[in-house]
XYZ file of C-alpha atoms in Angstrom:
642
model
C -28.941 18.237 -32.726
C -28.317 14.505 -32.776
C -29.987 11.368 -31.447
C -28.031 8.226 -30.637
C -29.556 4.930 -29.532
C -28.026 1.593 -28.645
C -29.850 -1.638 -27.817
C -28.137 -4.814 -26.647
C -29.200 -8.140 -25.222
C -27.129 -10.762 -23.443
C -27.830 -14.171 -21.958
C -25.378 -16.103 -19.823
C -25.653 -19.444 -18.088
C -22.836 -20.918 -16.055
C -21.971 -23.156 -13.177
C -20.497 -21.972 -9.921
C -16.914 -21.896 -11.191
C -15.609 -19.615 -8.450
C -16.657 -21.869 -5.564
C -15.764 -24.931 -7.648
C -12.162 -23.782 -7.542
C -12.181 -23.854 -3.732
C -14.086 -27.160 -3.718
C -11.398 -28.715 -5.928
C -8.741 -27.815 -3.384
C -10.744 -29.512 -0.610
C -11.571 -32.609 -2.661
C -9.668 -35.802 -1.919
C -7.228 -36.548 -4.774
C -7.945 -40.294 -4.370
C -11.688 -39.921 -4.918
C -13.036 -40.173 -8.507
C -15.209 -37.501 -10.085
C -17.938 -39.985 -11.116
C -19.350 -43.104 -9.490
C -19.511 -46.353 -11.464
C -23.262 -45.750 -11.838
C -22.528 -42.570 -13.771
C -23.544 -40.081 -11.114
C -21.247 -37.657 -9.379
C -19.047 -39.093 -6.673
C -20.301 -37.958 -3.284
C -18.048 -36.503 -0.586
C -17.325 -38.763 2.346
C -19.090 -36.607 4.869
C -19.568 -33.234 6.377
C -16.632 -31.559 8.147
C -17.900 -29.369 10.942
C -20.592 -27.019 9.675
C -19.322 -27.075 6.106
C -20.776 -29.085 3.215
C -18.305 -30.692 0.832
C -18.992 -30.491 -2.893
C -17.926 -32.401 -5.973
C -16.102 -29.592 -7.823
C -16.974 -30.811 -11.335
C -20.638 -31.140 -10.424
C -20.582 -27.732 -8.805
C -19.276 -26.178 -12.015
C -21.623 -28.087 -14.339
C -24.858 -28.542 -12.418
C -25.288 -25.411 -10.359
C -27.228 -23.086 -12.657
C -26.611 -19.348 -12.559
C -28.511 -17.580 -15.354
C -28.368 -13.879 -16.115
C -30.413 -12.307 -18.917
C -30.005 -8.639 -19.740
C -31.642 -6.247 -22.187
C -30.056 -2.805 -22.332
C -31.399 0.323 -23.996
C -29.259 3.464 -24.183
C -30.429 6.682 -25.797
C -28.933 10.164 -25.878
C -30.032 13.472 -27.384
C -27.404 16.180 -27.792
C -27.877 19.693 -29.022
C -25.740 22.799 -29.454
C -26.581 26.441 -30.076
C -23.836 28.828 -31.221
C -24.502 32.414 -30.174
C -21.227 33.740 -31.617
C -17.861 32.285 -32.526
C -16.814 32.729 -28.881
C -19.998 31.734 -27.016
C -21.937 28.485 -27.329
C -24.370 26.343 -25.364
C -24.672 22.547 -25.445
C -27.043 20.146 -23.742
C -27.179 16.387 -23.248
C -30.178 14.294 -22.242
C -29.339 10.612 -21.718
C -31.469 7.615 -20.777
C -30.289 4.135 -19.831
C -32.454 1.142 -18.967
C -31.283 -2.331 -18.013
C -33.935 -5.035 -17.627
C -32.662 -8.120 -15.837
C -33.779 -11.670 -15.151
C -31.703 -13.755 -12.742
C -32.170 -17.466 -12.187
C -30.436 -19.738 -9.700
C -30.871 -23.481 -9.166
C -28.812 -25.811 -6.997
C -29.927 -29.434 -7.308
C -27.322 -30.769 -4.861
C -26.553 -33.896 -6.932
C -22.878 -33.185 -6.281
C -23.144 -32.626 -2.511
C -23.473 -34.644 0.662
C -26.344 -32.384 1.722
C -29.934 -33.694 2.031
C -32.448 -33.347 -0.816
C -34.283 -30.709 1.201
C -31.297 -28.477 0.416
C -32.263 -28.388 -3.290
C -32.908 -24.699 -3.729
C -33.593 -22.123 -6.376
C -34.593 -18.542 -6.937
C -35.960 -16.376 -9.702
C -35.692 -12.615 -9.743
C -36.657 -9.858 -12.128
C -36.007 -6.143 -12.082
C -34.709 -3.062 -13.818
C -32.128 -0.348 -13.445
C -32.885 3.067 -14.949
C -30.526 6.022 -15.172
C -31.297 9.578 -16.300
C -28.745 12.310 -16.990
C -29.065 15.933 -18.032
C -25.930 18.025 -18.622
C -25.954 21.672 -19.747
C -22.736 23.521 -20.641
C -22.197 27.188 -21.489
C -18.740 27.877 -22.961
C -16.942 31.199 -23.487
C -13.666 31.175 -25.449
C -12.017 34.368 -26.659
C -8.602 35.898 -27.242
C -7.666 39.507 -26.523
C -4.256 40.087 -28.074
C -1.755 38.250 -25.911
C -4.512 37.191 -23.527
C -6.652 34.076 -23.863
C -9.701 33.475 -21.688
C -11.936 30.428 -21.404
C -14.908 30.196 -19.063
C -17.262 27.266 -18.579
C -20.466 26.910 -16.579
C -22.033 23.475 -16.054
C -25.317 22.331 -14.533
C -25.787 18.578 -14.225
C -28.397 16.216 -12.826
C -28.359 12.420 -12.366
C -31.063 10.063 -11.177
C -30.795 6.288 -10.717
C -33.735 3.980 -9.985
C -33.347 0.303 -9.070
C -36.329 -2.041 -8.740
C -35.998 -5.785 -8.109
C -38.174 -8.653 -6.837
C -37.100 -12.225 -6.127
C -38.751 -15.444 -4.938
C -36.868 -18.469 -3.614
C -37.611 -21.906 -2.205
C -36.131 -25.175 -0.989
C -37.231 -28.692 -1.840
C -37.768 -27.949 -5.545
C -38.204 -31.104 -7.687
C -34.751 -31.803 -9.223
C -35.846 -31.660 -12.867
C -37.724 -28.353 -12.754
C -34.943 -25.827 -12.321
C -35.525 -22.328 -11.050
C -38.711 -22.021 -13.110
C -40.274 -24.400 -10.573
C -39.662 -22.237 -7.520
C -43.391 -22.258 -6.698
C -43.287 -26.090 -6.432
C -40.809 -25.957 -3.556
C -41.803 -27.622 -0.296
C -40.376 -24.732 1.740
C -41.153 -21.312 0.322
C -38.653 -18.790 1.613
C -39.478 -15.166 2.201
C -39.894 -13.160 -1.033
C -37.399 -10.387 -1.423
C -37.836 -7.028 -3.093
C -35.805 -3.869 -3.304
C -36.490 -0.386 -4.584
C -33.950 2.414 -4.403
C -33.778 5.861 -5.909
C -30.729 8.118 -5.753
C -30.070 11.488 -7.317
C -27.170 13.895 -7.610
C -27.111 17.544 -8.655
C -24.008 19.558 -9.533
C -23.182 23.125 -10.520
C -19.677 23.955 -11.672
C -17.771 26.975 -12.948
C -14.246 27.056 -14.389
C -12.011 29.854 -15.724
C -8.782 29.276 -17.685
C -6.442 32.191 -18.402
C -3.417 32.071 -20.696
C -0.891 34.887 -21.134
C 1.399 34.591 -24.176
C 1.269 30.754 -23.902
C 3.687 31.320 -21.044
C 1.697 31.923 -17.871
C -1.311 29.746 -17.103
C -4.017 30.096 -14.466
C -7.087 27.955 -13.855
C -9.718 28.175 -11.123
C -12.855 26.153 -10.545
C -15.598 25.746 -8.009
C -18.402 23.231 -7.838
C -21.443 22.699 -5.649
C -22.631 19.099 -5.370
C -25.621 17.454 -3.745
C -26.189 13.737 -3.111
C -29.437 12.214 -1.883
C -27.688 9.356 -0.039
C -26.347 11.671 2.664
C -28.075 12.962 5.780
C -30.418 15.976 5.804
C -28.397 19.131 6.318
C -25.282 17.441 4.894
C -26.405 16.583 1.353
C -24.719 19.607 -0.273
C -21.128 20.791 -0.173
C -18.781 22.932 -2.268
C -15.334 22.105 -3.623
C -12.826 24.526 -5.149
C -9.467 24.241 -6.910
C -6.784 26.507 -8.372
C -3.776 25.706 -10.562
C -0.916 27.700 -12.076
C 1.593 26.863 -14.781
C 4.727 28.448 -16.173
C 6.068 27.372 -19.567
C 9.706 28.281 -19.001
C 10.795 27.430 -22.515
C 8.845 30.442 -23.820
C 10.909 32.845 -21.708
C 13.451 34.937 -23.653
C 16.227 34.135 -21.176
C 15.872 30.414 -21.995
C 15.685 30.875 -25.754
C 18.976 29.004 -26.165
C 17.351 25.825 -24.810
C 14.641 25.713 -27.475
C 16.834 23.554 -29.654
C 16.911 20.931 -26.889
C 13.469 21.301 -25.297
C 10.194 21.868 -27.095
C 8.353 22.138 -23.767
C 9.468 22.680 -20.194
C 6.570 23.617 -17.964
C 6.324 23.670 -14.191
C 2.926 23.587 -12.560
C 1.229 23.498 -9.188
C -2.337 23.013 -8.041
C -4.353 22.815 -4.867
C -7.980 21.871 -4.497
C -10.594 19.634 -2.998
C -12.891 16.928 -4.317
C -15.771 15.084 -2.684
C -16.931 11.505 -2.519
C -20.476 10.327 -1.776
C -20.271 6.848 -3.327
C -22.435 5.083 -0.748
C -25.661 3.063 -1.109
C -29.080 4.676 -1.280
C -30.646 5.739 2.028
C -27.321 5.297 3.833
C -28.277 7.801 6.525
C -31.689 6.246 7.243
C -32.876 3.643 9.722
C -33.726 0.559 7.663
C -35.773 -2.542 8.407
C -35.798 -5.923 6.688
C -38.725 -8.363 6.626
C -38.231 -11.840 8.003
C -39.944 -14.965 9.298
C -39.484 -16.122 12.887
C -39.288 -19.707 14.163
C -43.086 -19.900 14.365
C -43.556 -18.791 10.760
C -44.735 -15.298 11.636
C -43.717 -12.278 9.591
C -41.353 -9.949 11.410
C -39.369 -6.773 10.878
C -35.786 -6.490 12.058
C -33.378 -3.560 12.006
C -30.899 -3.997 9.161
C -29.235 -0.570 9.251
C -28.830 2.087 11.915
C -29.471 5.697 11.013
C -26.686 8.271 10.927
C -28.026 11.820 10.798
C -24.471 13.192 10.537
C -23.444 11.293 7.400
C -21.746 13.776 5.057
C -19.360 14.141 2.139
C -15.916 12.595 2.276
C -13.447 15.352 1.330
C -9.956 15.100 -0.166
C -7.627 18.111 -0.256
C -4.761 17.649 -2.697
C -1.532 19.515 -3.481
C 0.294 18.736 -6.741
C 3.661 20.072 -7.923
C 5.165 18.837 -11.167
C 6.738 19.544 -14.498
C 6.136 18.439 -18.083
C 8.814 18.329 -20.739
C 9.181 17.400 -24.394
C 12.603 17.084 -25.980
C 14.663 15.420 -28.703
C 12.585 17.062 -31.442
C 9.342 16.088 -29.687
C 10.302 12.418 -29.774
C 10.280 11.979 -26.002
C 8.232 13.418 -23.168
C 8.893 13.177 -19.444
C 6.585 14.064 -16.564
C 7.313 14.103 -12.845
C 4.819 15.000 -10.143
C 4.774 15.137 -6.362
C 1.425 14.966 -4.591
C 0.032 15.200 -1.088
C -3.539 14.157 -0.391
C -5.404 14.374 2.876
C -8.794 12.734 3.010
C -10.973 13.456 6.002
C -14.411 12.279 7.081
C -13.788 8.921 5.391
C -16.940 6.974 4.582
C -16.361 3.657 6.333
C -18.283 0.910 8.096
C -17.597 1.036 11.831
C -18.367 -1.800 14.239
C -21.023 -1.203 16.875
C -22.017 -3.228 19.973
C -23.886 -6.404 19.048
C -26.703 -5.407 21.415
C -27.824 -2.901 18.767
C -28.789 -5.772 16.473
C -26.451 -4.928 13.579
C -22.740 -5.393 12.987
C -21.788 -1.905 11.866
C -22.899 1.565 10.853
C -21.752 3.688 7.934
C -20.079 6.790 9.302
C -17.461 9.461 8.634
C -14.324 8.266 10.375
C -11.036 10.127 10.800
C -8.482 11.149 8.192
C -5.846 9.506 6.012
C -2.917 10.910 4.029
C -1.301 9.794 0.781
C 2.024 11.217 -0.375
C 4.057 10.164 -3.330
C 5.733 10.639 -6.681
C 4.577 9.771 -10.173
C 6.941 9.521 -13.147
C 6.138 8.890 -16.802
C 8.385 8.598 -19.859
C 6.946 8.116 -23.340
C 7.896 8.616 -26.956
C 9.996 7.143 -29.743
C 13.424 5.832 -28.768
C 14.420 4.735 -32.235
C 13.053 5.446 -35.694
C 14.424 4.459 -39.110
C 12.844 3.801 -42.480
C 12.157 0.170 -41.551
C 12.165 0.066 -37.760
C 10.713 2.002 -34.813
C 10.676 1.531 -31.044
C 8.038 3.365 -29.002
C 7.893 3.340 -25.210
C 5.501 4.246 -22.414
C 6.954 3.735 -18.936
C 5.428 4.686 -15.574
C 6.612 4.470 -11.957
C 4.520 5.471 -8.926
C 5.473 5.673 -5.248
C 2.857 6.157 -2.551
C 3.049 6.392 1.245
C -0.258 5.921 3.017
C -0.896 6.775 6.684
C -3.963 7.013 8.919
C -3.929 10.357 10.748
C -7.115 10.295 12.806
C -9.830 7.904 13.923
C -12.998 9.213 15.474
C -13.195 6.502 18.093
C -12.095 5.955 21.664
C -9.280 3.673 20.517
C -6.292 4.154 18.237
C -7.580 1.374 16.022
C -10.711 0.437 14.136
C -11.405 -3.248 13.486
C -13.115 -3.712 10.151
C -16.477 -5.505 10.234
C -16.798 -8.841 8.445
C -13.104 -9.544 9.106
C -13.876 -11.977 11.934
C -13.634 -15.089 9.806
C -11.818 -18.290 10.872
C -8.155 -17.504 11.306
C -8.777 -13.802 10.804
C -10.288 -12.619 14.087
C -9.461 -8.943 14.476
C -6.496 -9.192 12.112
C -7.615 -6.523 9.627
C -7.580 -3.126 11.315
C -7.113 0.568 10.702
C -4.585 2.075 13.115
C -3.417 5.641 13.657
C 0.092 6.084 12.261
C -0.124 2.951 10.106
C -1.158 2.367 6.483
C -4.703 1.361 5.671
C -5.001 -2.402 5.492
C -2.707 -3.240 8.415
C -2.535 -6.865 9.596
C -2.279 -7.684 13.298
C -1.409 -11.074 14.712
C 1.126 -13.288 16.388
C 4.674 -13.704 15.120
C 5.139 -17.216 13.782
C 8.326 -18.930 15.025
C 7.999 -22.431 13.598
C 7.100 -25.612 15.481
C 8.020 -26.744 18.976
C 10.710 -29.443 18.715
C 10.945 -32.601 20.817
C 13.974 -31.261 22.673
C 11.933 -28.170 23.621
C 9.246 -30.159 25.455
C 9.927 -28.567 28.837
C 9.888 -24.994 27.470
C 6.769 -25.697 25.391
C 4.950 -26.878 28.507
C 5.408 -23.415 30.035
C 3.215 -22.117 27.185
C 0.668 -24.964 27.480
C 2.065 -26.394 24.260
C 3.692 -29.649 23.232
C 6.094 -30.745 20.488
C 4.413 -30.419 17.111
C 2.371 -27.369 18.132
C 2.938 -24.017 16.486
C 5.413 -21.752 18.245
C 4.814 -18.002 18.560
C 7.147 -15.249 19.733
C 6.617 -14.130 23.336
C 7.330 -10.461 22.659
C 7.080 -9.254 26.256
C 8.772 -12.349 27.744
C 6.058 -12.900 30.355
C 5.863 -16.646 29.767
C 2.432 -16.443 28.111
C 1.110 -16.104 24.583
C -1.849 -13.741 24.796
C -3.167 -10.467 23.386
C -0.078 -8.655 24.682
C 1.973 -10.485 22.046
C -0.121 -9.325 19.095
C 1.938 -7.060 16.817
C 1.841 -5.644 13.301
C 2.624 -8.479 10.890
C 2.169 -6.727 7.534
C 0.084 -4.385 5.415
C -1.579 -4.396 2.027
C -0.054 -1.155 0.695
C 2.640 -1.555 -2.011
C 5.781 0.582 -1.882
C 5.527 1.271 -5.615
C 3.880 0.068 -8.816
C 5.099 0.286 -12.371
C 4.228 -0.284 -15.995
C 6.526 -1.011 -18.954
C 5.030 -0.786 -22.440
C 7.155 -1.321 -25.561
C 5.972 -1.293 -29.175
C 8.253 -2.406 -32.004
C 7.518 -1.998 -35.712
C 9.573 -3.590 -38.481
C 8.254 -3.180 -41.977
C 4.836 -4.887 -41.836
C 5.347 -6.482 -38.424
C 4.330 -4.972 -35.081
C 5.028 -6.305 -31.591
C 3.605 -4.849 -28.366
C 4.728 -6.018 -24.911
C 3.121 -4.618 -21.754
C 4.537 -5.531 -18.340
C 2.869 -4.423 -15.099
C 3.759 -4.982 -11.474
C 3.818 -3.900 -7.847
C 6.399 -4.224 -5.098
C 6.366 -4.231 -1.315
C 2.803 -5.216 -0.373
C 1.710 -8.171 1.738
C -1.270 -10.484 1.263
C -2.991 -12.370 4.080
C -3.480 -15.799 2.495
C -6.535 -16.928 4.436
C -7.173 -19.657 1.876
C -4.098 -21.502 3.185
C -5.360 -21.705 6.771
C -7.867 -24.500 6.270
C -5.789 -26.283 3.662
C -2.773 -26.509 5.970
C -4.695 -27.286 9.145
C -6.740 -30.169 10.513
C -8.047 -28.281 13.529
C -11.196 -26.156 13.449
C -14.558 -26.851 11.855
C -13.468 -26.175 8.296
C -9.842 -27.281 8.409
C -9.393 -29.795 5.616
C -5.624 -30.193 5.514
C -5.479 -30.709 1.750
C -2.379 -28.606 1.044
C 0.618 -30.583 -0.296
C 2.771 -29.434 2.641
C 0.593 -31.586 4.934
C 2.519 -34.595 3.647
C 5.432 -33.229 5.653
C 3.553 -32.569 8.891
C 5.420 -32.950 12.161
C 5.645 -36.365 13.798
C 7.976 -37.612 16.538
C 10.066 -39.387 13.881
C 9.737 -36.666 11.227
C 10.275 -33.396 13.052
C 9.571 -30.841 10.338
C 8.458 -27.212 10.481
C 4.837 -28.082 9.571
C 2.401 -28.251 12.494
C 1.305 -31.740 13.584
C -2.193 -32.999 12.757
C -3.203 -32.482 16.366
C -1.416 -29.167 16.641
C -3.322 -26.006 17.459
C -2.767 -22.833 15.438
C -6.067 -21.794 13.933
C -5.372 -18.118 14.648
C -4.015 -15.215 12.676
C -0.245 -15.051 12.573
C 2.606 -14.012 10.324
C 2.656 -17.571 8.957
C -0.184 -16.631 6.615
C 1.264 -13.278 5.515
C 3.086 -13.478 2.189
C 4.938 -11.150 -0.129
C 2.429 -9.923 -2.728
C 4.961 -8.388 -5.127
C 4.681 -9.493 -8.727
C 5.657 -8.759 -12.311
C 3.103 -9.777 -14.925
C 3.146 -9.993 -18.689
C -0.191 -8.226 -18.890
C -0.503 -8.222 -22.641
C 1.523 -9.219 -25.683
C 0.480 -8.989 -29.317
C 2.160 -9.740 -32.624
C 0.706 -8.571 -35.916
C 1.490 -8.401 -39.612
C 0.006 -5.880 -42.038
C -0.116 -6.920 -45.692
C 1.749 -4.576 -48.065
C -0.380 -2.026 -49.925
C 1.000 -3.309 -53.210
C -0.595 -6.657 -52.443
C -4.003 -5.006 -51.959
C -4.077 -2.515 -54.816
C -6.046 -4.837 -57.092
C -8.777 -5.496 -54.475
C -11.184 -3.064 -52.830
C -9.479 -3.326 -49.446
C -7.351 -0.593 -47.883
C -5.781 -2.570 -45.043
C -5.443 -6.164 -43.839
C -3.777 -7.056 -40.523
C -3.336 -10.516 -39.032
C -2.571 -10.703 -35.320
C -2.273 -12.944 -32.291
C -2.439 -11.632 -28.726
C -2.297 -12.991 -25.206
C -3.322 -11.651 -21.788
C -1.864 -12.576 -18.375
C 0.358 -15.246 -19.902
C 3.244 -15.005 -17.399
C 3.457 -13.924 -13.754
C 6.633 -13.770 -11.669
C 5.885 -13.788 -7.933
C 6.700 -15.468 -4.628
C 3.032 -15.489 -3.634
C 1.633 -19.019 -3.250
C -2.044 -18.122 -3.730
C -3.970 -18.145 -6.980
C -3.310 -14.605 -8.137
C -1.392 -11.780 -6.377
C -3.104 -9.115 -8.481
C -6.659 -10.272 -7.756
C -5.834 -10.706 -4.056
C -4.307 -7.293 -3.364
C -7.427 -5.171 -3.751
C -10.220 -4.328 -1.338
C -13.018 -6.894 -1.394
C -16.739 -6.432 -0.860
C -16.231 -6.946 2.869
C -13.933 -3.937 3.147
C -10.790 -6.003 3.760
C -7.695 -5.017 1.783
C -5.143 -7.635 0.796
C -7.037 -10.614 2.271
C -7.224 -13.652 -0.027
C -10.302 -15.732 0.752
C -9.882 -17.801 -2.394
C -10.609 -14.994 -4.837
C -11.057 -16.148 -8.426
C -7.833 -15.483 -10.371
C -7.416 -13.361 -13.472
C -7.911 -15.467 -16.576
C -5.372 -16.100 -19.300
C -6.522 -15.638 -22.872
C -5.218 -16.099 -26.404
C -6.801 -14.371 -29.391
C -6.143 -14.836 -33.103
C -7.712 -12.152 -35.259
C -8.005 -10.476 -38.626
C -8.634 -6.753 -39.185
C -9.874 -5.667 -42.620
C -10.539 -2.055 -43.609
C -12.447 -1.101 -46.770
């Protein structure tokens, strides 16, 4: 029996660096950071409904504090009945106490002093886990049998309370929330989720040649609807190590392993928020200052497990005296009853409801090559290469239409552009096809489309003389054709060099961040992109829309190639010779320097193609709303072993 405990504490205080990055792009390059009086230079005014911010002040003066105290403890025990039967148990406890503080004194904004706001929140997150495992492992001559039974229980409890206010005296910070002139509604949250699992697995091995494995599990999740909380998932796999067959004995000098394998099984997913199937209300304050309750989530009494059925066929090989290994695998996955947010009529009072929607398939190949390409007394070259192809398609949608518009996607320039469509990959972009700018000599044709020279031109796909919804087509998707990784490690005497390259190819990114920066129309169009210097005029007829041009809609103009190759990590080290250390009580000394994300090769014009290609908190894949880029880092270090 053993007891392990770990206690940590962290405090962080920072400005709003993520929004400061966007503010810097919207800031006039001719305006100074500071006024002559020493204060922050104020923006010239408010554009539409959007406040402008001094980016340096936003990063320095907006306070975001996060204090954490973590306690982790685990008790493990094992009882051995015989040399082939044993029982082990784990009891784990995790507690995270948190204090969050926020203060925005608005000294860097054109907003009124009544906008000075702050909040202070305190809470805890507690997690409990109990895992019990019974293991049987025995050999019977040429037969080997392993059997495992598992019972597992998880419980998570989240408790948080927050108070906020406006009109806080500038010098008091978030500790002075109670001095605010406008006390906002207090906010509290309590959630409790639990999950229970039972699992059994049997592995059978005959002469290290024929392999069979079966498993079944029964899982329950409290987040799902009554009557749908529990479900079972089974899997079976077989393997055949051909190199152990007598008729392939002659190949043993070339191959140390050559195994083919196949498997089929199902897994479940219930990763949704607590009480996802329940009707939920949120407290509020109406215009007269009265407390109210409003519906914040519709109930779904049919919410159930998302299920993925997967077929895998592959082979594993080791050759060249075990110096190299190669793996290839083909897979087919079909996921049904996807857990997704689906839009509902606005008359219901909410934007969407969490539901099980349709089915999606993923098919592809995965390849991996690793080992030692070259090895001498002084030099070695080790590799680890991977290449993955995936084809994603939506098979079914449980709606009256062949498409499902994602909620939250209706942002400026993005109305209805992010959709799920039957027969298309997830993360499909819809919009108009961009065809440049109407030229002066096209004035008569442009008039037929209610346009003028300098306006954006779109393709009239059905040639009806109008640009309308009938001309909306697929303009891209967020799914890459393949991704890859290239890892090389070189060793020469005491020196070691590791180079890791990573990339994707074939995906598109909807660069929403460009829309406002390249446009003067619309409430938040700031036109601060360098290309605006080349905007269309009667004497300078370029391919950039005129200041007065209209194009604040989703189109292929904003869809860019998201492919990239990145130097993800590089490190160079030197290990001092043992002869140099023999007179000191040190066994090893290594000096090193390493860098992360130092180089990126891409045609994408946004901040970071890697950060922009994923699915954001709004459920939109491949949409860049100004996401904060991956940071570059350089580290110089010293490792000493005694």
